[in-house]
Short mmCIF file of C-alpha atoms and ligand atoms in Angstrom, two decimals:
data_model
loop_
_atom_site.label_atom_id
_atom_site.label_comp_id
_atom_site.label_asym_id
_atom_site.label_seq_id
_atom_site.Cartn_x
_atom_site.Cartn_y
_atom_site.Cartn_z
CA MET R 21 23.56 -16.54 70.49
CA SER R 22 21.97 -13.24 71.56
CA ALA R 23 23.09 -11.26 68.51
CA ARG R 24 20.67 -8.51 67.57
CA PRO R 25 21.95 -5.78 65.29
CA SER R 26 19.17 -3.26 65.56
CA VAL R 27 18.49 -2.05 62.00
CA ILE R 28 18.32 -5.36 60.14
CA SER R 29 16.34 -6.98 62.95
CA GLN R 30 13.63 -4.31 62.71
CA LEU R 31 12.79 -4.62 59.03
CA GLY R 32 10.46 -7.58 59.26
CA LEU R 33 12.82 -9.88 57.32
CA ALA R 34 13.03 -13.40 58.78
CA PRO R 35 16.30 -13.94 60.67
CA HIS R 36 16.93 -17.14 58.73
CA ARG R 37 16.05 -15.81 55.31
CA LEU R 38 19.59 -16.43 54.00
CA ARG R 39 20.25 -19.57 56.01
CA GLY R 40 22.68 -21.88 54.20
CA GLU R 41 23.90 -19.09 51.88
CA VAL R 42 27.58 -18.15 51.79
CA ALA R 43 28.58 -14.53 51.13
CA VAL R 44 31.93 -12.99 50.23
CA VAL R 45 32.03 -9.33 51.26
CA THR R 46 35.09 -7.47 50.00
CA GLY R 47 36.57 -4.68 52.11
CA ALA R 48 34.51 -5.72 55.14
CA GLY R 49 37.26 -4.96 57.64
CA GLY R 50 35.33 -1.83 58.66
CA GLY R 51 32.78 0.74 57.53
CA ILE R 52 29.67 -0.23 55.59
CA GLY R 53 31.13 -3.60 54.51
CA TYR R 54 31.49 -4.70 58.13
CA GLU R 55 27.89 -3.71 58.87
CA ALA R 56 26.70 -5.47 55.71
CA ALA R 57 28.56 -8.63 56.77
CA ARG R 58 26.97 -8.37 60.21
CA ALA R 59 23.48 -7.96 58.77
CA LEU R 60 24.01 -10.87 56.35
CA LEU R 61 25.04 -13.01 59.32
CA TRP R 62 21.89 -11.92 61.17
CA LEU R 63 19.91 -13.05 58.13
CA GLY R 64 21.48 -16.50 58.48
CA ALA R 65 24.28 -16.43 55.88
CA SER R 66 27.89 -17.42 56.51
CA VAL R 67 30.33 -14.65 55.61
CA VAL R 68 33.88 -14.37 54.27
CA ILE R 69 35.58 -11.05 54.98
CA ALA R 70 37.85 -10.49 51.93
CA GLU R 71 40.00 -7.59 53.07
CA ILE R 72 43.44 -6.21 52.18
CA ASN R 73 44.06 -4.77 55.64
CA ALA R 74 45.08 -7.92 57.52
CA GLU R 75 44.64 -6.45 60.98
CA ALA R 76 41.20 -4.95 60.29
CA GLY R 77 40.02 -8.10 58.49
CA ALA R 78 41.10 -10.47 61.26
CA GLU R 79 39.59 -8.22 63.94
CA ALA R 80 36.29 -7.92 62.02
CA ALA R 81 36.06 -11.71 61.63
CA ARG R 82 36.88 -12.21 65.32
CA ARG R 83 34.10 -9.82 66.40
CA LEU R 84 31.58 -11.38 64.04
CA ALA R 85 32.56 -14.88 65.15
CA ASP R 86 32.00 -13.80 68.78
CA GLU R 87 28.56 -12.50 67.84
CA PHE R 88 27.37 -15.22 65.45
CA GLY R 89 29.60 -18.25 65.98
CA ARG R 90 33.07 -19.24 64.75
CA GLU R 91 31.76 -21.60 62.11
CA ARG R 92 29.97 -18.80 60.19
CA ALA R 93 32.55 -15.99 59.88
CA ALA R 94 36.03 -16.14 58.33
CA PHE R 95 38.70 -13.69 57.22
CA ILE R 96 40.60 -14.39 54.01
CA HIS R 97 43.38 -11.93 53.28
CA THR R 98 42.64 -10.59 49.78
CA ASP R 99 43.72 -7.91 47.37
CA VAL R 100 40.73 -7.64 45.01
CA GLY R 101 42.89 -6.05 42.29
CA ASP R 102 45.25 -9.03 42.15
CA GLU R 103 44.16 -11.98 40.00
CA ARG R 104 46.04 -14.61 41.96
CA SER R 105 44.78 -13.27 45.26
CA VAL R 106 41.17 -13.42 44.03
CA GLU R 107 41.64 -16.97 42.71
CA ALA R 108 43.12 -17.96 46.08
CA LEU R 109 40.13 -16.31 47.80
CA ALA R 110 37.70 -18.37 45.70
CA GLN R 111 39.53 -21.60 46.48
CA ALA R 112 39.86 -20.87 50.20
CA ALA R 113 36.19 -19.81 50.51
CA VAL R 114 34.99 -23.00 48.82
CA ARG R 115 37.37 -25.09 50.96
CA ARG R 116 35.97 -23.45 54.07
CA PHE R 117 32.25 -23.23 53.26
CA GLY R 118 31.73 -25.56 50.28
CA LYS R 119 30.43 -22.87 47.87
CA VAL R 120 29.81 -19.13 47.46
CA ASP R 121 26.29 -17.83 46.66
CA ILE R 122 26.71 -14.08 47.19
CA VAL R 123 29.46 -11.64 46.20
CA LEU R 124 29.26 -8.09 47.51
CA ASN R 125 31.84 -5.82 45.83
CA ASN R 126 32.17 -3.36 48.67
CA ALA R 127 35.97 -2.79 48.73
CA THR R 128 37.06 0.63 47.60
CA VAL R 129 39.74 3.25 47.57
CA ALA R 130 38.34 6.77 47.40
CA VAL R 131 40.71 8.89 45.29
CA LEU R 132 40.05 12.61 45.58
CA GLY R 133 41.12 15.64 43.60
CA ALA R 134 40.53 17.55 40.38
CA VAL R 135 40.76 15.40 37.24
CA LYS R 136 43.77 17.31 35.94
CA GLU R 137 45.62 17.08 39.26
CA VAL R 138 45.18 13.46 40.40
CA PRO R 139 48.45 11.61 39.57
CA ILE R 140 47.96 8.88 36.98
CA GLU R 141 49.21 6.26 39.48
CA LYS R 142 46.18 7.07 41.64
CA TRP R 143 43.86 6.62 38.64
CA ASP R 144 45.52 3.23 38.12
CA LEU R 145 45.03 2.30 41.79
CA SER R 146 41.37 3.32 41.66
CA TYR R 147 40.82 1.29 38.48
CA ARG R 148 42.50 -1.69 40.15
CA VAL R 149 40.28 -1.72 43.24
CA ASN R 150 37.06 -0.17 41.95
CA LEU R 151 36.76 -1.93 38.58
CA ARG R 152 39.41 -4.59 37.98
CA GLY R 153 38.50 -6.09 41.38
CA PRO R 154 34.78 -6.64 40.63
CA VAL R 155 35.67 -8.04 37.18
CA LEU R 156 38.12 -10.51 38.76
CA LEU R 157 35.48 -11.51 41.32
CA ALA R 158 32.94 -12.05 38.54
CA ARG R 159 35.40 -14.29 36.71
CA ALA R 160 36.25 -16.24 39.87
CA PHE R 161 32.77 -16.72 41.34
CA LEU R 162 30.19 -16.68 38.54
CA PRO R 163 31.10 -20.12 37.15
CA GLY R 164 30.28 -21.76 40.51
CA MET R 165 27.01 -19.81 40.80
CA LEU R 166 26.03 -20.68 37.24
CA GLY R 167 26.80 -24.33 37.92
CA ARG R 168 24.31 -24.28 40.79
CA HIS R 169 21.80 -21.96 38.97
CA HIS R 170 21.82 -19.74 42.01
CA GLY R 171 23.67 -16.62 43.07
CA VAL R 172 23.70 -12.88 43.68
CA PHE R 173 26.48 -10.60 42.38
CA VAL R 174 26.37 -7.06 43.73
CA CYS R 175 28.25 -3.98 42.54
CA VAL R 176 28.45 -0.85 44.69
CA SER R 177 27.98 2.61 43.20
CA SER R 178 28.25 6.16 44.41
CA THR R 179 26.81 9.54 43.44
CA GLY R 180 29.15 11.75 41.51
CA THR R 181 30.33 15.14 42.52
CA ALA R 182 33.21 17.39 41.57
CA TYR R 183 36.71 16.32 42.66
CA LEU R 184 35.80 12.62 42.75
CA GLY R 185 36.39 11.80 39.08
CA ALA R 186 39.18 9.28 39.67
CA TYR R 187 36.82 7.35 41.95
CA GLU R 188 33.42 7.95 40.36
CA THR R 189 34.52 7.01 36.85
CA PHE R 190 35.15 3.42 37.96
CA LYS R 191 32.09 3.34 40.23
CA ALA R 192 29.97 4.30 37.21
CA ALA R 193 31.70 1.52 35.27
CA GLN R 194 30.62 -0.91 38.02
CA VAL R 195 27.00 0.02 37.28
CA HIS R 196 27.54 -0.89 33.63
CA LEU R 197 29.26 -4.10 34.66
CA ALA R 198 26.20 -5.15 36.69
CA ASN R 199 23.85 -4.09 33.86
CA THR R 200 25.80 -6.14 31.35
CA LEU R 201 25.88 -9.13 33.69
CA ASP R 202 22.12 -8.79 34.19
CA ALA R 203 21.59 -9.17 30.45
CA GLU R 204 24.07 -12.05 30.16
CA LEU R 205 22.65 -13.88 33.18
CA GLU R 206 18.96 -13.75 32.22
CA GLY R 207 17.31 -17.09 32.93
CA THR R 208 20.34 -18.57 34.73
CA GLY R 209 19.17 -18.17 38.34
CA VAL R 210 22.03 -15.75 39.02
CA ILE R 211 21.12 -12.12 39.75
CA ALA R 212 23.26 -8.99 39.32
CA PHE R 213 22.43 -5.50 40.52
CA THR R 214 24.07 -2.33 41.87
CA ILE R 215 23.50 -0.58 45.17
CA GLY R 216 24.68 2.77 46.48
CA PRO R 217 24.68 3.39 50.24
CA GLY R 218 23.81 7.10 50.26
CA LEU R 219 26.05 9.23 52.46
CA ALA R 220 27.20 7.25 55.51
CA PRO R 221 29.75 8.76 57.92
CA THR R 222 32.45 6.06 57.79
CA GLU R 223 36.03 7.17 58.51
CA THR R 224 36.70 7.20 54.76
CA ALA R 225 33.60 9.29 54.02
CA ARG R 226 34.34 11.78 56.81
CA ALA R 227 37.94 12.19 55.66
CA ALA R 228 36.71 12.69 52.08
CA VAL R 229 34.15 15.30 53.10
CA GLU R 230 36.79 17.11 55.17
CA ARG R 231 38.81 17.58 51.96
CA LEU R 232 35.90 18.03 49.53
CA ALA R 233 33.83 20.58 51.47
CA PRO R 234 36.44 23.39 51.35
CA LEU R 235 37.05 22.70 47.64
CA MET R 236 33.35 23.38 47.17
CA GLY R 237 33.45 26.45 49.39
CA MET R 238 31.59 24.80 52.28
CA THR R 239 32.22 23.68 55.83
CA MET R 240 31.86 19.97 56.65
CA ALA R 241 28.62 20.72 58.50
CA GLU R 242 27.25 22.57 55.45
CA PHE R 243 28.20 19.65 53.19
CA PHE R 244 26.40 17.13 55.41
CA GLU R 245 23.40 19.50 55.67
CA LEU R 246 23.22 19.83 51.87
CA ASN R 247 23.30 16.05 51.47
CA LYS R 248 21.08 15.17 54.40
CA SER R 249 18.34 13.62 52.25
CA ALA R 250 20.88 10.91 51.26
CA ALA R 251 22.26 10.45 54.79
CA LEU R 252 22.10 7.09 56.54
CA SER R 253 24.00 5.75 59.55
CA VAL R 254 26.79 3.27 58.73
CA GLU R 255 24.70 0.46 60.21
CA GLU R 256 21.66 1.48 58.11
CA ALA R 257 23.76 1.62 54.92
CA GLY R 258 25.15 -1.89 55.58
CA ALA R 259 21.74 -3.28 56.56
CA GLY R 260 20.42 -1.85 53.27
CA PHE R 261 23.06 -3.84 51.34
CA ALA R 262 22.02 -7.02 53.16
CA ALA R 263 18.28 -6.34 52.75
CA ALA R 264 18.80 -5.81 49.01
CA ILE R 265 20.56 -9.18 48.80
CA ALA R 266 17.71 -10.84 50.70
CA LEU R 267 15.24 -9.25 48.22
CA ALA R 268 17.56 -9.63 45.20
CA GLU R 269 14.83 -11.03 42.95
CA GLN R 270 13.01 -7.68 42.90
CA PHE R 271 16.17 -5.65 42.24
CA ARG R 272 17.74 -7.64 39.39
CA GLY R 273 19.43 -5.38 36.86
CA GLN R 274 18.68 -2.20 38.78
CA GLU R 275 20.76 0.49 40.41
CA ILE R 276 19.20 1.04 43.80
CA SER R 277 20.08 2.68 47.11
CA SER R 278 20.32 1.30 50.64
CA LEU R 279 17.33 3.44 51.59
CA GLN R 280 15.27 1.92 48.77
CA ALA R 281 16.14 -1.60 49.95
CA LEU R 282 15.34 -0.76 53.58
CA LYS R 283 11.97 0.64 52.52
CA ALA R 284 11.28 -2.35 50.28
CA ALA R 285 11.78 -4.57 53.33
CA ASN R 286 9.74 -2.26 55.55
CA PRO R 287 7.79 0.63 53.94
CA ALA R 288 7.62 2.40 57.30
CA PHE R 289 11.44 2.49 57.61
CA GLY R 290 12.57 5.88 58.85
CA GLY R 291 9.06 7.26 58.46
CA ARG R 292 10.27 8.68 55.15
CA ALA R 293 7.77 7.19 52.67
CA PRO R 294 6.74 9.88 50.18
CA ALA R 295 3.06 10.38 50.67
CA SER R 296 0.11 12.34 49.43
CA SER R 297 -2.69 13.19 51.80
CA LEU R 298 -6.12 12.85 50.29
CA ALA R 299 -7.75 14.42 53.32
CA GLY R 300 -10.15 17.21 52.39
CA ALA R 301 -10.17 16.46 48.65
CA GLY R 302 -13.60 16.67 47.03
CA PRO R 303 -15.08 13.76 45.04
CA ALA R 304 -14.59 15.60 41.72
CA GLN R 305 -10.86 16.16 42.37
CA LEU R 306 -10.40 12.54 43.41
CA GLU R 307 -12.21 11.33 40.31
CA THR R 308 -10.07 13.53 38.02
CA ALA R 309 -6.89 12.14 39.60
CA ARG R 310 -8.20 8.57 39.44
CA ALA R 311 -9.08 8.85 35.75
CA LEU R 312 -5.65 10.32 34.96
CA CYS R 313 -3.97 7.58 36.96
CA GLN R 314 -5.93 4.97 35.04
CA GLY R 315 -4.86 6.57 31.75
CA VAL R 316 -1.18 6.58 32.75
CA ARG R 317 -1.39 2.95 33.88
CA ARG R 318 -3.11 1.82 30.67
CA THR R 319 -0.59 3.64 28.48
CA LEU R 320 2.28 1.97 30.33
CA ALA R 321 0.60 -1.44 30.23
CA GLU R 322 0.15 -1.14 26.44
CA GLN R 323 3.77 -0.09 26.00
CA SER R 324 5.12 -2.97 28.06
CA GLU R 325 2.94 -5.40 26.10
CA GLY R 326 4.48 -3.95 22.94
CA TRP R 327 8.00 -4.56 24.28
CA LYS R 328 7.22 -8.29 24.40
CA GLN R 329 6.91 -8.33 20.60
CA ARG R 330 10.46 -7.07 20.13
CA SER R 331 13.57 -9.21 19.56
CA LEU R 332 15.31 -10.55 22.70
CA PHE R 333 18.16 -8.04 22.83
CA GLU R 334 16.01 -5.06 21.88
CA ARG R 335 13.51 -6.08 24.58
CA GLN R 336 16.25 -6.45 27.20
CA TRP R 337 17.63 -3.04 26.26
CA VAL R 338 14.24 -1.30 26.50
CA ILE R 339 13.41 -2.95 29.84
CA ARG R 340 16.79 -1.99 31.30
CA ASP R 341 16.57 1.53 29.95
CA PHE R 342 13.11 1.92 31.48
CA LYS R 343 14.27 0.67 34.90
CA LYS R 344 17.39 2.81 34.84
CA THR R 345 15.49 5.97 33.94
CA THR R 346 12.42 5.51 36.14
CA GLY R 347 14.05 3.71 39.09
CA MET R 348 11.70 0.69 39.05
CA PRO R 349 10.85 -2.20 36.73
CA VAL R 350 7.67 -1.79 34.71
CA GLU R 351 5.86 -4.47 36.76
CA ALA R 352 6.51 -2.46 39.94
CA TRP R 353 5.21 0.67 38.19
CA LEU R 354 2.00 -1.04 37.07
CA ASN R 355 1.50 -2.32 40.58
CA ALA R 356 2.11 1.07 42.20
CA LEU R 357 -0.24 2.83 39.74
CA ALA R 358 -2.96 0.21 40.33
CA GLN R 359 -2.67 0.77 44.10
CA LEU R 360 -2.80 4.53 43.67
CA GLU R 361 -5.87 4.23 41.47
CA ALA R 362 -7.61 2.02 44.06
CA SER R 363 -6.77 4.52 46.82
CA LEU R 364 -8.14 7.41 44.80
CA GLN R 365 -11.27 5.42 44.08
CA ALA R 366 -11.76 4.64 47.78
CA GLY R 367 -10.82 8.20 48.88
CA ASP R 368 -8.35 6.59 51.31
CA ASN R 369 -6.93 8.41 54.24
CA PRO R 370 -4.19 7.68 55.63
CA PRO R 371 -1.96 8.68 52.80
CA VAL R 372 -1.06 6.78 49.68
CA PRO R 373 2.64 6.29 48.87
CA LEU R 374 3.28 7.89 45.48
CA PRO R 375 5.58 6.36 42.89
CA PRO R 376 8.23 8.81 41.58
CA LEU R 377 6.01 10.23 38.81
CA GLU R 378 8.57 12.91 37.93
CA ARG R 379 10.88 10.07 36.83
CA LEU R 380 8.16 8.55 34.64
CA ALA R 381 7.56 11.95 33.02
CA GLY R 382 11.35 12.22 32.59
CA TYR R 383 11.37 8.82 30.91
CA TYR R 384 8.98 10.05 28.23
CA GLY R 385 11.20 13.11 27.72
CA HIS R 386 14.12 10.71 27.32
CA LEU R 387 12.10 8.65 24.78
CA ALA R 388 11.48 11.81 22.77
CA ASP R 389 15.26 12.51 22.74
CA LEU R 390 15.95 8.94 21.64
CA ALA R 391 13.35 9.15 18.87
CA GLN R 392 14.96 12.34 17.54
CA GLY R 393 18.36 10.64 17.54
CA TYR R 394 17.22 7.47 15.77
CA GLU R 395 14.24 8.14 13.46
CA ARG R 396 15.32 9.44 10.03
CA ASN R 397 11.87 9.62 8.42
CA ALA R 398 10.58 13.11 9.31
CA ALA R 399 6.86 12.26 9.04
CA LYS R 400 7.27 9.12 11.16
CA LEU R 401 9.32 11.07 13.71
CA GLU R 402 6.62 13.74 14.01
CA GLU R 403 3.99 11.03 14.50
CA ASN R 404 6.09 9.29 17.21
CA LEU R 405 6.81 12.55 19.01
CA LYS R 406 3.10 13.41 19.05
CA HIS R 407 2.35 10.16 20.94
CA ILE R 408 5.31 10.48 23.31
CA ARG R 409 4.40 14.07 24.20
CA ALA R 410 0.81 13.03 24.88
CA TRP R 411 2.03 10.30 27.28
CA GLN R 412 4.30 12.78 29.03
CA ALA R 413 1.49 15.35 29.28
CA GLU R 414 -0.76 12.69 30.84
CA VAL R 415 1.80 11.99 33.59
CA GLU R 416 2.32 15.71 34.19
CA ALA R 417 -1.46 16.21 34.46
CA LEU R 418 -1.61 13.41 37.04
CA ARG R 419 1.21 15.03 39.02
CA ARG R 420 -0.65 18.37 39.00
CA ALA R 421 -3.92 16.70 40.02
CA LEU R 422 -2.21 14.92 42.92
CA SER R 423 -0.40 18.02 44.13
CA GLY R 424 -3.76 19.82 44.22
CA LEU R 425 -5.33 17.25 46.53
N1 NAD O 15 30.50 5.99 53.01
C1 NAD O 15 29.80 6.61 52.07
O1 NAD O 15 29.17 7.65 52.31
C2 NAD O 15 29.75 6.06 50.67
C3 NAD O 15 29.09 6.81 49.68
C4 NAD O 15 28.98 6.29 48.39
C5 NAD O 15 29.49 5.02 48.11
N2 NAD O 15 30.14 4.31 49.09
C6 NAD O 15 30.62 2.97 48.76
O2 NAD O 15 30.26 2.06 49.79
C7 NAD O 15 31.30 1.09 49.98
C8 NAD O 15 31.78 1.11 51.42
O3 NAD O 15 32.23 2.41 51.73
P1 NAD O 15 32.95 2.74 53.12
O4 NAD O 15 32.81 4.19 53.35
O5 NAD O 15 32.48 1.78 54.16
O6 NAD O 15 34.48 2.41 52.73
P2 NAD O 15 35.72 2.10 53.68
O7 NAD O 15 36.88 2.87 53.12
O8 NAD O 15 35.38 2.29 55.10
O9 NAD O 15 35.98 0.56 53.42
C9 NAD O 15 36.60 0.08 52.27
C10 NAD O 15 37.38 -1.17 52.63
O10 NAD O 15 37.98 -1.71 51.44
C11 NAD O 15 39.25 -2.20 51.79
N3 NAD O 15 40.10 -2.31 50.59
C12 NAD O 15 40.73 -1.31 49.93
N4 NAD O 15 41.45 -1.82 48.91
C13 NAD O 15 41.23 -3.16 48.90
C14 NAD O 15 41.70 -4.22 48.09
N5 NAD O 15 42.55 -4.00 47.08
N6 NAD O 15 41.28 -5.49 48.37
C15 NAD O 15 40.43 -5.72 49.42
N7 NAD O 15 39.97 -4.75 50.23
C16 NAD O 15 40.37 -3.48 49.97
C17 NAD O 15 39.79 -1.18 52.78
O11 NAD O 15 40.86 -1.71 53.55
C18 NAD O 15 38.54 -0.91 53.61
O12 NAD O 15 38.43 -1.79 54.72
C19 NAD O 15 32.39 1.45 48.98
O13 NAD O 15 32.24 0.67 47.81
C20 NAD O 15 32.14 2.91 48.67
O14 NAD O 15 32.59 3.28 47.39
C21 NAD O 15 30.28 4.80 50.35
#
């Protein structure tokens, strides 16, 4: 077979990385879901297209079968909001492929309009597809995954904006669903996480922007220009979903983006790695930045050691809260800070990729808010806030030192 989708094949992931795995991709009759299915097939998985649009689903499966072989792609007509339909999907998928290892909750209806104007029936429809569907899929597929101690369950999120409340509300709920599953599935071999594609010009997205842009006083071109930092092609967005599944272990419990997954697979993807040039910096400046970086890393290492002493559920909550607020698990942060420190020490040039330090500083601000909401003892609160503000100031000083290089 000479199949070679271009994005997924250029990330450096092995083409048989998911060999033997079986994936159900909902709503894969077109758009990002179709591209995700295609990229999963390129990575070696077999794929079930679970789609409500019978014509689009059958056509998608036919094209994928032509590209990757009839035995690896199938269409199963499914309405994700209907319990019996999802149960029938689970049975048919297992009959066809023996098991299901991966569920990608890609199906959606995008309901647009101001909160007060969207008819309640449309809110119901959005709930049915965007939240009830993923819950039904969790109920139908997790038992099999848990029985085999192996599986990946993926929710798909979006970034909120005005006039998308009846869609975004349930997309946000999907993030919470994946977070809850992450906590419940700890130690089982089954991974849950959420991914958002960024802005990808599928027919649905283009039609949505055509209606949204004027509501926001913009032309379509202006809307796309404003959101260009989040823009990916449809193939890139789908390849990002598949790459995230291939690298699921490092994304468990997180809400990530397709771009993040593409870069995790290949840091040079799109040439968009945030970077700091150390060229021309004097030894004293480098040493100041290095010492600050070391301080930030040590503070974080001490904190994460402290988390280990907490009770199971408190620890899980803190770890999840940290990842959600800073965008990366603490291990990834410690790693990134250690690399940055080594680069500063060596005076490296070419550039060093910087972790999102503004998010770490934001995390300490968030900790200060939490402390004020929870600590009743005024003296203890003042003491806690003094420490938290010092940690935040240390990160801010590192950011200033790096921007001056
Ligand atoms: N395109 C973007 O810019 C963008 C941005 C943010 C998030 N997303 C998310 O990415 C995913 C893919 O987006 P897209 O633009 O490719 O969407 P799309 O509209 O092109 O595809 C959605 C698919 O879901 C199917 N579907 C709808 N109801 C269903 C049901 N009840 N059962 C089974 N299938 C059903 C549709 O027939 C369609 O094929 C969605 O979850 C969407 O919310 C997309």
